[in-house]
Structures are given as structure tokens and as C-alpha cells.
mmCIF file of C-alpha atoms in Angstrom:
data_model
loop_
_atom_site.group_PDB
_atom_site.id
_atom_site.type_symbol
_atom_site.label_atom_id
_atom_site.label_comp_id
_atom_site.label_asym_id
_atom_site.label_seq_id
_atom_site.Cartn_x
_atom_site.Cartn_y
_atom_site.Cartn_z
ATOM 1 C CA UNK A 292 0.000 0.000 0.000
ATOM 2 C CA UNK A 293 1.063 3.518 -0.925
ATOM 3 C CA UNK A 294 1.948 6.126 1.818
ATOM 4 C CA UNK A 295 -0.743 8.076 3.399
ATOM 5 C CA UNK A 296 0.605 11.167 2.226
ATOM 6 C CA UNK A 297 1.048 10.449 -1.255
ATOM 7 C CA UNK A 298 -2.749 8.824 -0.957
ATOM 8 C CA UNK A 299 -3.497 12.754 0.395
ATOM 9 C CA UNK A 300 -1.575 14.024 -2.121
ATOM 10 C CA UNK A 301 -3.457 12.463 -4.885
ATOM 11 C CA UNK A 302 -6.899 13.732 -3.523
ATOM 12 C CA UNK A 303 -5.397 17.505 -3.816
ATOM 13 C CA UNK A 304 -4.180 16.709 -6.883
ATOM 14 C CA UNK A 305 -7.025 15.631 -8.217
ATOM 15 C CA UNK A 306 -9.090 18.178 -6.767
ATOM 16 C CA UNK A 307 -6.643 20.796 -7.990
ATOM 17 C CA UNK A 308 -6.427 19.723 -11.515
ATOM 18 C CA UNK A 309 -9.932 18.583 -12.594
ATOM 19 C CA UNK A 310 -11.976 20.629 -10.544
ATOM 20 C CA UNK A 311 -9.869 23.927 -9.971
ATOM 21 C CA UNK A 312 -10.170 23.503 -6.293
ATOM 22 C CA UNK A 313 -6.557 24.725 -4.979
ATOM 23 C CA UNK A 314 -6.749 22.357 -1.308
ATOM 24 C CA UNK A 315 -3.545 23.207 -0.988
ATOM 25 C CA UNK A 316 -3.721 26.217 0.789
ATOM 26 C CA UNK A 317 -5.333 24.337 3.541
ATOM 27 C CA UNK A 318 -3.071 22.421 6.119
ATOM 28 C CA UNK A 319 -2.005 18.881 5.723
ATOM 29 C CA UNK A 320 -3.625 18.109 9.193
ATOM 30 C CA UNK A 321 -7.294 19.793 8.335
ATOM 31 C CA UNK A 322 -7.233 17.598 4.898
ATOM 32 C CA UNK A 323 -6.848 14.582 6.868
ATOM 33 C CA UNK A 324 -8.955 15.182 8.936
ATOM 34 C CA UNK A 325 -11.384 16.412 6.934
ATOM 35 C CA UNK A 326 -10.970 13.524 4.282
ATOM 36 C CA UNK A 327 -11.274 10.945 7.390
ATOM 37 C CA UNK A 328 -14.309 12.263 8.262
ATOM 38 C CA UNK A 329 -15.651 11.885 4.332
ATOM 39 C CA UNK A 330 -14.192 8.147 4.474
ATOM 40 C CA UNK A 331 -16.342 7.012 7.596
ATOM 41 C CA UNK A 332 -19.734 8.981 5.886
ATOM 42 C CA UNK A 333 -18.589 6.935 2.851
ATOM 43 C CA UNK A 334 -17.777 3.530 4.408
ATOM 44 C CA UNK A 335 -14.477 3.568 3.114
ATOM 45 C CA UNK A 336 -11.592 2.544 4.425
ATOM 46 C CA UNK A 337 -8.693 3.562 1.978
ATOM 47 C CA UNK A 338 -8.109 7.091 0.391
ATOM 48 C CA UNK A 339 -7.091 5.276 -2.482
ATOM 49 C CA UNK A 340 -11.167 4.545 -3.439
ATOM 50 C CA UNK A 341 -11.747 8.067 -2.366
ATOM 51 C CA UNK A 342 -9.681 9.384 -5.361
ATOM 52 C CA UNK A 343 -11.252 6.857 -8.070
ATOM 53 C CA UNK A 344 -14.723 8.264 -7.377
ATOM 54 C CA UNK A 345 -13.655 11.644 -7.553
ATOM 55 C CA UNK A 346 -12.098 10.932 -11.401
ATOM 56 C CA UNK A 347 -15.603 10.098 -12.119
ATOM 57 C CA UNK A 348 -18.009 11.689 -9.666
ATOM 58 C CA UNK A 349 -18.507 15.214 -10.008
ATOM 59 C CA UNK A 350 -21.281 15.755 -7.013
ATOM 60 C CA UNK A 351 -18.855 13.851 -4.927
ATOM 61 C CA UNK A 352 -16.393 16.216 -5.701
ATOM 62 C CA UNK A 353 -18.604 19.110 -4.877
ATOM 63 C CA UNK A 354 -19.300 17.428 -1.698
ATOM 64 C CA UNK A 355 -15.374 17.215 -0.958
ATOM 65 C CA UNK A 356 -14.882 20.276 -1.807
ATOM 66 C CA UNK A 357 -17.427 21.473 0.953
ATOM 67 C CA UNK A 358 -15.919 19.245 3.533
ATOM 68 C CA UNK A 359 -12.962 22.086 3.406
ATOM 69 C CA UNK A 360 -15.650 25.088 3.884
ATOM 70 C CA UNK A 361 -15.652 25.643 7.252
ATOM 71 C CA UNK A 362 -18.613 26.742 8.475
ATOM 72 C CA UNK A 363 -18.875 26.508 12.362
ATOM 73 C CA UNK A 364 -19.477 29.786 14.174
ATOM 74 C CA UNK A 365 -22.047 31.275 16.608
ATOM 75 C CA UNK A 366 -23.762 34.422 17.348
ATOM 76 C CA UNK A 367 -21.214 36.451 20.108
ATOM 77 C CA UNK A 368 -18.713 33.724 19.817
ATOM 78 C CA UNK A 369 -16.035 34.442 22.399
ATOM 79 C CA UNK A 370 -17.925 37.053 24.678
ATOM 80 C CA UNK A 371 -14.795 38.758 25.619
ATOM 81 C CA UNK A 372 -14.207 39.372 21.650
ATOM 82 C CA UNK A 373 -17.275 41.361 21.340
ATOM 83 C CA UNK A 374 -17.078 43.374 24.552
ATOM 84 C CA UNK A 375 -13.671 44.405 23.712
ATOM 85 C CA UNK A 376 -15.134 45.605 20.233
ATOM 86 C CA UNK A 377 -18.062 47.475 21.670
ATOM 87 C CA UNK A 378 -16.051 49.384 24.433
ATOM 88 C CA UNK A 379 -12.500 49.749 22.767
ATOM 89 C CA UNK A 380 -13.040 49.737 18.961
ATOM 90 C CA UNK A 381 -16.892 51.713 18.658
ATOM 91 C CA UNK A 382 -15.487 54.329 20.319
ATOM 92 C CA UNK A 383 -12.672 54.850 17.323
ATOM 93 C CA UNK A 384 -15.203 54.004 14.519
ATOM 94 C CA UNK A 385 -17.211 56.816 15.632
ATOM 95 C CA UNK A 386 -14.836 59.547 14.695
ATOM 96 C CA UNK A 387 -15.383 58.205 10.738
ATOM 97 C CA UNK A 388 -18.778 59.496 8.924
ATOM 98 C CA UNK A 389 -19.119 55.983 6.985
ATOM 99 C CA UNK A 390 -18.217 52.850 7.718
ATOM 100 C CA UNK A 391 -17.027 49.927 5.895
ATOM 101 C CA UNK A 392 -16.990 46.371 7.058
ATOM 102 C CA UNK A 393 -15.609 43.174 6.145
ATOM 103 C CA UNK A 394 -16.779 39.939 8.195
ATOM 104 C CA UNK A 395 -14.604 37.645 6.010
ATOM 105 C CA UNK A 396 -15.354 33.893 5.876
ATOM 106 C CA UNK A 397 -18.672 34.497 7.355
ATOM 107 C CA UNK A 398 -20.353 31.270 7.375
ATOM 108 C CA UNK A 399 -24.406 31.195 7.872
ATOM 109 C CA UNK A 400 -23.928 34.580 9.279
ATOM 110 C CA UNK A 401 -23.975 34.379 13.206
ATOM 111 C CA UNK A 402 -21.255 36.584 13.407
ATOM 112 C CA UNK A 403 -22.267 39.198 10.628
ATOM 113 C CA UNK A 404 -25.571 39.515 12.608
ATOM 114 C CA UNK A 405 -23.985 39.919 15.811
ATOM 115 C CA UNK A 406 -21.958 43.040 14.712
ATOM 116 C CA UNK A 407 -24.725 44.716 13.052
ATOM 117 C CA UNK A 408 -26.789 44.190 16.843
ATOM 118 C CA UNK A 409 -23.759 46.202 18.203
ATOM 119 C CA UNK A 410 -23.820 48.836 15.631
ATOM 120 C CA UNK A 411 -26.810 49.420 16.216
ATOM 121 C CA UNK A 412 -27.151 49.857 19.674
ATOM 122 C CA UNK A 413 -24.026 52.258 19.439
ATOM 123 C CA UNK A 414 -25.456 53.640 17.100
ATOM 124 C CA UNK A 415 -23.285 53.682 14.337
ATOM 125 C CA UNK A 416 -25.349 50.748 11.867
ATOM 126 C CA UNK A 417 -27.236 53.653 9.731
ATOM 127 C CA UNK A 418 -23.707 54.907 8.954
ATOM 128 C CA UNK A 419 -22.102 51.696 8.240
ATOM 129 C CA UNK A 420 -22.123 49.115 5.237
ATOM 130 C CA UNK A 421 -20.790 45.035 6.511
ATOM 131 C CA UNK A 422 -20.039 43.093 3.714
ATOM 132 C CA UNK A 423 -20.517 39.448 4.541
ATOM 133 C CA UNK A 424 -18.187 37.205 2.115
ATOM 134 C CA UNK A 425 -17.632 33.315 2.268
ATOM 135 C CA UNK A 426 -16.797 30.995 -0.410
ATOM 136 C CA UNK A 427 -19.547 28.585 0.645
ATOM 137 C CA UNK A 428 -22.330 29.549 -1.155
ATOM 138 C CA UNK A 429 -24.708 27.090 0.483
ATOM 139 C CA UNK A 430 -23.977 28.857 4.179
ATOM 140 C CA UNK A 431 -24.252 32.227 2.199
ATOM 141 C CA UNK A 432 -27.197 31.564 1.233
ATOM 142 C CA UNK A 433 -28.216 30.855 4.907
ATOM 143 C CA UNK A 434 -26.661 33.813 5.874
ATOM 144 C CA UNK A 435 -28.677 35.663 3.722
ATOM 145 C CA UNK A 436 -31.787 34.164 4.698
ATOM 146 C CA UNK A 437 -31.094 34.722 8.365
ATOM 147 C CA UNK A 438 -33.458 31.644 9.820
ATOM 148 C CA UNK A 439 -31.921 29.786 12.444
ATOM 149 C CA UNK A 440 -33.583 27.426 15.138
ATOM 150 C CA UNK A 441 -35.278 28.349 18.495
ATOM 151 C CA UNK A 442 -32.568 26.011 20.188
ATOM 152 C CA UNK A 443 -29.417 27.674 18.905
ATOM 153 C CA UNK A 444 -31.339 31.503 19.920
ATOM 154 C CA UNK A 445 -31.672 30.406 23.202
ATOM 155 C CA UNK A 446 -27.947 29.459 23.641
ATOM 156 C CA UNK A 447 -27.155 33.119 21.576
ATOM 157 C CA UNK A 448 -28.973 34.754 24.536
ATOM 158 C CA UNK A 449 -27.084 34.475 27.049
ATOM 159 C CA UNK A 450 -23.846 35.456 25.035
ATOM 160 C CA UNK A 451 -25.500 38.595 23.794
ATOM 161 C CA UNK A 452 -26.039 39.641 27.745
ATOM 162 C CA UNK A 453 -22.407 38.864 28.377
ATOM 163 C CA UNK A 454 -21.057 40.503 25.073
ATOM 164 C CA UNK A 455 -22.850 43.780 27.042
ATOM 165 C CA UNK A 456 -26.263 43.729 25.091
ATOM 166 C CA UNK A 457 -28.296 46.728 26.140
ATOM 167 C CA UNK A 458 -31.766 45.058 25.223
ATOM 168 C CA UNK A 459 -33.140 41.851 24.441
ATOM 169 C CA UNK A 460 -31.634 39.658 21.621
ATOM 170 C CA UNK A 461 -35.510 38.833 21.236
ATOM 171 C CA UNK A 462 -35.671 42.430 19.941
ATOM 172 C CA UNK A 463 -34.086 41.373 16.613
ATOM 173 C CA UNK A 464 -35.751 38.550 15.544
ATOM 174 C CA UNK A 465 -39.340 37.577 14.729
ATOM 175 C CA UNK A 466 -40.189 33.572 16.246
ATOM 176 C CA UNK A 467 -42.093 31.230 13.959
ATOM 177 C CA UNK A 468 -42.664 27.855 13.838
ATOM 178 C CA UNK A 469 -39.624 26.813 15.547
ATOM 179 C CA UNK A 470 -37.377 29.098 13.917
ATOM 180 C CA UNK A 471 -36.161 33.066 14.441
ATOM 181 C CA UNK A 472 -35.491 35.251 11.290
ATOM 182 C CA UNK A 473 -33.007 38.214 12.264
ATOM 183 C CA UNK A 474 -34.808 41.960 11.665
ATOM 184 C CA UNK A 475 -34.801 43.649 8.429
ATOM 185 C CA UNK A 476 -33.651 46.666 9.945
ATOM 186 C CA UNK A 477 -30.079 44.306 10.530
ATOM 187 C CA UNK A 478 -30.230 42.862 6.873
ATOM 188 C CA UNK A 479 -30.298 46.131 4.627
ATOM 189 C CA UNK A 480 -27.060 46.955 5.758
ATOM 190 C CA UNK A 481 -25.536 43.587 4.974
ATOM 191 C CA UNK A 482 -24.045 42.517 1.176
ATOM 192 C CA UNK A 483 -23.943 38.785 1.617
ATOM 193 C CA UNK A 484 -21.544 37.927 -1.457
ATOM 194 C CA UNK A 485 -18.793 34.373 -2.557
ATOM 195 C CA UNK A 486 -15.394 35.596 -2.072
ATOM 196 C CA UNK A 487 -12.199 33.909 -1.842
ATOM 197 C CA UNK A 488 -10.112 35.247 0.523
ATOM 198 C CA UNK A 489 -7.302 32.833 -0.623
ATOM 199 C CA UNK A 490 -7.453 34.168 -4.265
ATOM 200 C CA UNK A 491 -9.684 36.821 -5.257
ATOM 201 C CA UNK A 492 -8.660 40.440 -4.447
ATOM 202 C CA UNK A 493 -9.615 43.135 -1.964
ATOM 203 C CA UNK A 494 -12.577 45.420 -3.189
ATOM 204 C CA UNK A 495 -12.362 48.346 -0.987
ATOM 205 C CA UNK A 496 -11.502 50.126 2.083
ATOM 206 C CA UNK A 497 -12.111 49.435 5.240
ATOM 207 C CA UNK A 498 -12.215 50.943 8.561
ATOM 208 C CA UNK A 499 -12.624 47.311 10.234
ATOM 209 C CA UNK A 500 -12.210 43.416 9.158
ATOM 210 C CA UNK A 501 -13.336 40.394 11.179
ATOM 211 C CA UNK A 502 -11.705 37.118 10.028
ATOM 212 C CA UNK A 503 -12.162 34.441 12.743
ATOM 213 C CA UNK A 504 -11.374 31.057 13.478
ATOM 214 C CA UNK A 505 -10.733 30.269 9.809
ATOM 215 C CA UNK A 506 -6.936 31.082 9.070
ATOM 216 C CA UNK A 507 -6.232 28.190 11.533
ATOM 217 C CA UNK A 508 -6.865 26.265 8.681
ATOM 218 C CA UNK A 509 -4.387 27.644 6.305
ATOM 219 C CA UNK A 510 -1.086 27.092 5.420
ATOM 220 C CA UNK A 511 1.693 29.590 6.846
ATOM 221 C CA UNK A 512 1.810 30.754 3.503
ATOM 222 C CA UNK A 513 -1.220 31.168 2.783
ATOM 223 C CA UNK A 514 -2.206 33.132 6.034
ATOM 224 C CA UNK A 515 0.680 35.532 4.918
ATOM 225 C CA UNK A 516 -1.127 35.990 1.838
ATOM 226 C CA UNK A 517 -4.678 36.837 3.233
ATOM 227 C CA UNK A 518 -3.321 39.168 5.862
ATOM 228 C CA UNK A 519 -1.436 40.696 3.060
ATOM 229 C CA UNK A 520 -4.646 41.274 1.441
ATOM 230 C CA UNK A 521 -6.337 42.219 4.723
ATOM 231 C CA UNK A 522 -3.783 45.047 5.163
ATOM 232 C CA UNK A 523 -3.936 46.291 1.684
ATOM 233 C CA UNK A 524 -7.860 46.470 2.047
ATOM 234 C CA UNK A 525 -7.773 48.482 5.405
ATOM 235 C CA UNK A 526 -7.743 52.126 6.116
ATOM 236 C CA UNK A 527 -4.436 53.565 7.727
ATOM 237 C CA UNK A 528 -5.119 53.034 11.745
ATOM 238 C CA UNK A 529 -8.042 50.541 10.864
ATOM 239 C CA UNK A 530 -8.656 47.501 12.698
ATOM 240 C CA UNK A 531 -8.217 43.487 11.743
ATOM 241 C CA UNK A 532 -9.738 41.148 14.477
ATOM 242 C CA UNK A 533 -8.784 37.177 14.678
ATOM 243 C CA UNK A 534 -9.866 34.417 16.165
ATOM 244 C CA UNK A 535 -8.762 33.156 19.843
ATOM 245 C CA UNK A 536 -6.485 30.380 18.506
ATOM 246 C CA UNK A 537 -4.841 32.663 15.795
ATOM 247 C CA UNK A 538 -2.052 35.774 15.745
ATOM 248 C CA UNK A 539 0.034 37.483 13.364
ATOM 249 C CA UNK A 540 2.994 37.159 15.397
ATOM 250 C CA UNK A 541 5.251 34.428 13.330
ATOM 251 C CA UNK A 542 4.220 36.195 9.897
ATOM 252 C CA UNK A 543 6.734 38.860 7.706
ATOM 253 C CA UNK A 544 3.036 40.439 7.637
ATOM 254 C CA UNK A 545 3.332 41.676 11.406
ATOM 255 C CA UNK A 546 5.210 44.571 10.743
ATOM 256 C CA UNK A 547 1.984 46.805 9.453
ATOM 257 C CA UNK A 548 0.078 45.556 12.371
ATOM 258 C CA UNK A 549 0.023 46.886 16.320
ATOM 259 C CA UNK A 550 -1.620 44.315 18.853
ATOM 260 C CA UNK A 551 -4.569 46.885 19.749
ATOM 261 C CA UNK A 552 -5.774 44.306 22.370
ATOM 262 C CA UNK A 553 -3.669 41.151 23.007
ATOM 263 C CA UNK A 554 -6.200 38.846 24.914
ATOM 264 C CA UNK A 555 -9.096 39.109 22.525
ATOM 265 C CA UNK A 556 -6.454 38.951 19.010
ATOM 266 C CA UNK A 557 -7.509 42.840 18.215
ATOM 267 C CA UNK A 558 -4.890 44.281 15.759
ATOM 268 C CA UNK A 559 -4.233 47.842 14.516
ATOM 269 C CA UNK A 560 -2.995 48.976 11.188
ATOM 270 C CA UNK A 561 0.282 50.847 11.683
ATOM 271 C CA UNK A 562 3.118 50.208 14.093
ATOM 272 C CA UNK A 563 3.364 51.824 17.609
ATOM 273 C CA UNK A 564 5.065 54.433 16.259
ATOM 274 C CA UNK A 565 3.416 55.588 13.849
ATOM 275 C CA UNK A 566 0.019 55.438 15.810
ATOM 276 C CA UNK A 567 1.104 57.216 18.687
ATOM 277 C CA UNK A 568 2.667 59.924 16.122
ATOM 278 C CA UNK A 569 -1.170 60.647 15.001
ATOM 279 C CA UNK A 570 -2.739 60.846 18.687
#
């Protein structure tokens, strides 16, 4: 029997070159995992049958390819996150008179929803614009829709209260039939669109950019390359937040950043220097 790795190797390559699907920006660990996982839905117990349906299976490759979409996330994930953002950040974005927004890799949209609930009780969502991007078009097209279960609201709740919610998260949905749909008011100042942080470019300025929990999955190089793109798409002094397992701190890329807050992976654009120079 062949090596694992050159088993692995032949999925991405297969992927890569029939279907356009680059894997390889993704970590050797999260493939195998991830193709693992697809084995024991299939019943299969060697990569090597794996890669002879893809040759000839396009909807299995589509379903692959999905397996690498991450799409985990919850409304006011990490509490500490969004407290940080509503008493530390808020109080910068309000010296601009628009705001732009990237949540990218947003998933079905927890998160997006989340920020807009904070804008608007600072006050700052009728000035602002969030665009939502995610390469998944089946979450996007969740996102977009906004519906999730009773269950998963009732677990949002109590992170809204402790992310400093100054109402009721019940204020921003409508309940039916087992299932919430966020507000409109939260919606028409969300652009849900696919975008590829790994490959597509950045499409305008922004003051602030939430990418979280999803460059874990990346190669080192390709994390260089989105936060690259991150800092080429931010205002000067505008802010890049991460997830709780990630940091810029062992990329070249760290030099255009300041840790804004440590704990809570909060980054400025600029160094110390040149921050403090325009206080």
C-alpha cells in the first residue's frame, strides 16, 4: 500500500487539476482530517477509493470540496471578543462618517448579525455598510436568509447579555414555527456575497475586518497571503480582528500591524510608532 501522504496528495491533486479547487492552501492536518471524516460517511476505508470516485463523480467532488468550507461559528462567539469591540473599537469608529466592514469567511452569518446588533445599539449601523463574504455559497445563502432554530437563539442569549447587550436579543428577531429570522432593519445593511479570501482580491476600504477562526486552517503561507490582502484592504489606523487560537505574530506580515488588544487577538494597522505619532 502507498503512503498516506502520497494517498493525500493524490486527492489535492485531483481536486486541484480537474476541478480547480486549490486544497492546498489548507493544512495537511485539516485535509486529513477532513478527508477521514468523508471516508467514515462513505464507508471507506482507503483514500485510495476516495480518489477513483472523484475521477468520475462530479457531485462527490462538490461534496469534498465542501468538507474544506468551514462553516462553524455562533452568534457572540467568544464574549470577551465582542465586549472588547463594543467598548475599545466603537469608540474609534465613531470619529469616521461611513463605515465599511468586512466579516470575512462568514459562514451562515452568526457573526455578521452579531456586529450589526452592536452597531446598532451604538449607534453607528445607519452609517455603516458590513459586507458578509464566504466561499460557501450554500452557508451564504443561509446567511442571507437569516433563519436559524429556536434552540441555537436560546444558547445566543445568554452570550449577547455577556457581550454587554443593552436590550433583548428577542428584539431582533421575529419567532415562527420553531425558527427566528433576524430583523430587516439588521439585513439592509448587509451585502452577503462568494469571495475567496485565498485568491480573489480586496474590493475596498475598510475601517474594520473580522476574520475568525478560519486562518487556523491555512497554510503559513497562505495566512501571509490573506493578511497581506487584509492590510492592503484596510484604512491607515483601521482595525483586523482574529480568532482566539490565531495571531500574526510568526508572519513577515506583522510589521503593518500593532496588537490593539492582546487577549481578545484585536490588531491595529500601523506600528506603535506611527500610531502614537497621530494621537
Amino acid at each position: 500500500m502507498r503512503d498516506e501522504c502520497a494517498k493525500m496528495a493524490l486527492v489535492k491533486q485531483i481536486l486541484t487539476e480537474k476541478y480547480g479547487f486549490d486544497c492546498h492552501a489548507y493544512s495537511d492536518d485539516f485535509i486529513s482530517r477532513r478527508v477521514r471524516k468523508r471516508l467514515d460517511a462513505m464507508a471507506l476505508t482507503d483514500t485510495d477509493h476516495l480518489s477513483s470516485q472523484l475521477l468520475i463523480n462530479e457531485e462527490l467532488a462538490v461534496e469534498v470540496m465542501q468538507d474544506f468550507q468551514v462553516s462553524v461559528t455562533r452568534m457572540f462567539r467568544n464574549t470577551k471578543f465582542f465586549l472588547a469591540l463594543r467598548k475599545d473599537i466603537i469608540p474609534v469608529l465613531r470619529t469616521y462618517p461611513y463605515l465599511r466592514i468586512w466579516v470575512a469567511g462568514c459562514a451562515t452569518g452568526e457573526e455578521v448579525y452579531s456586529l450589526a446588533i452592536i452597531l446598532h445599539e451604538e449607534g453607528l449601523l445607519k452609517q455603516s455598510q458590513i459586507y458578509a463574504t464566504d466561499i460557501s455559497r450554500k452557508a451564504l445563502d443561509t446567511a442571507r436568509e437569516g433563519v436559524y432554530s429556536n434552540e441555537k437563539i436560546r444558547q445566543y442569549s445568554s452570550a449577547y447579555q455577556k457581550a454587554g447587550g443593552k436590550a433583548s436579543l428577542a428584539d431582533y428577531y421575529t419567532s415562527s414555527y420553531g425558527s427566528v429570522m433576524m430583523a430587516s432593519l439588521l439585513k439592509e445593511k448587509i451585502v452577503f456575497a462568494s469571495h475567496n479570501m485565498i485568491s480573489d482580491a480586496s474590493f475596498n476600504t475598510m475601517q474594520l475586518i473580522l476574520c475568525r477562526n478560519t486562518l487556523i486552517y491555512f497554510t503559513a503561507e497562505t495566512q501571509q497571503q490573506v493578511i497581506q490582502n487584509f492590510s492592503q484592504s484596510l484604512c491607515n489606523d483601521g482595525f483586523l480582528g482574529l480568532g482566539r487560537s490565531e495571531t500574526l505574530m510568526h508572519l513577515p506580515v506583522k510589521k503593518d500591524f500593532t496588537n490593539f488588544k492582546k487577549e481578545v487577538k484585536l490588531y491595529r494597522k500601523g506600528s506603535e510608532e506611527i500610531l502614537r505619532a497621530g494621537e
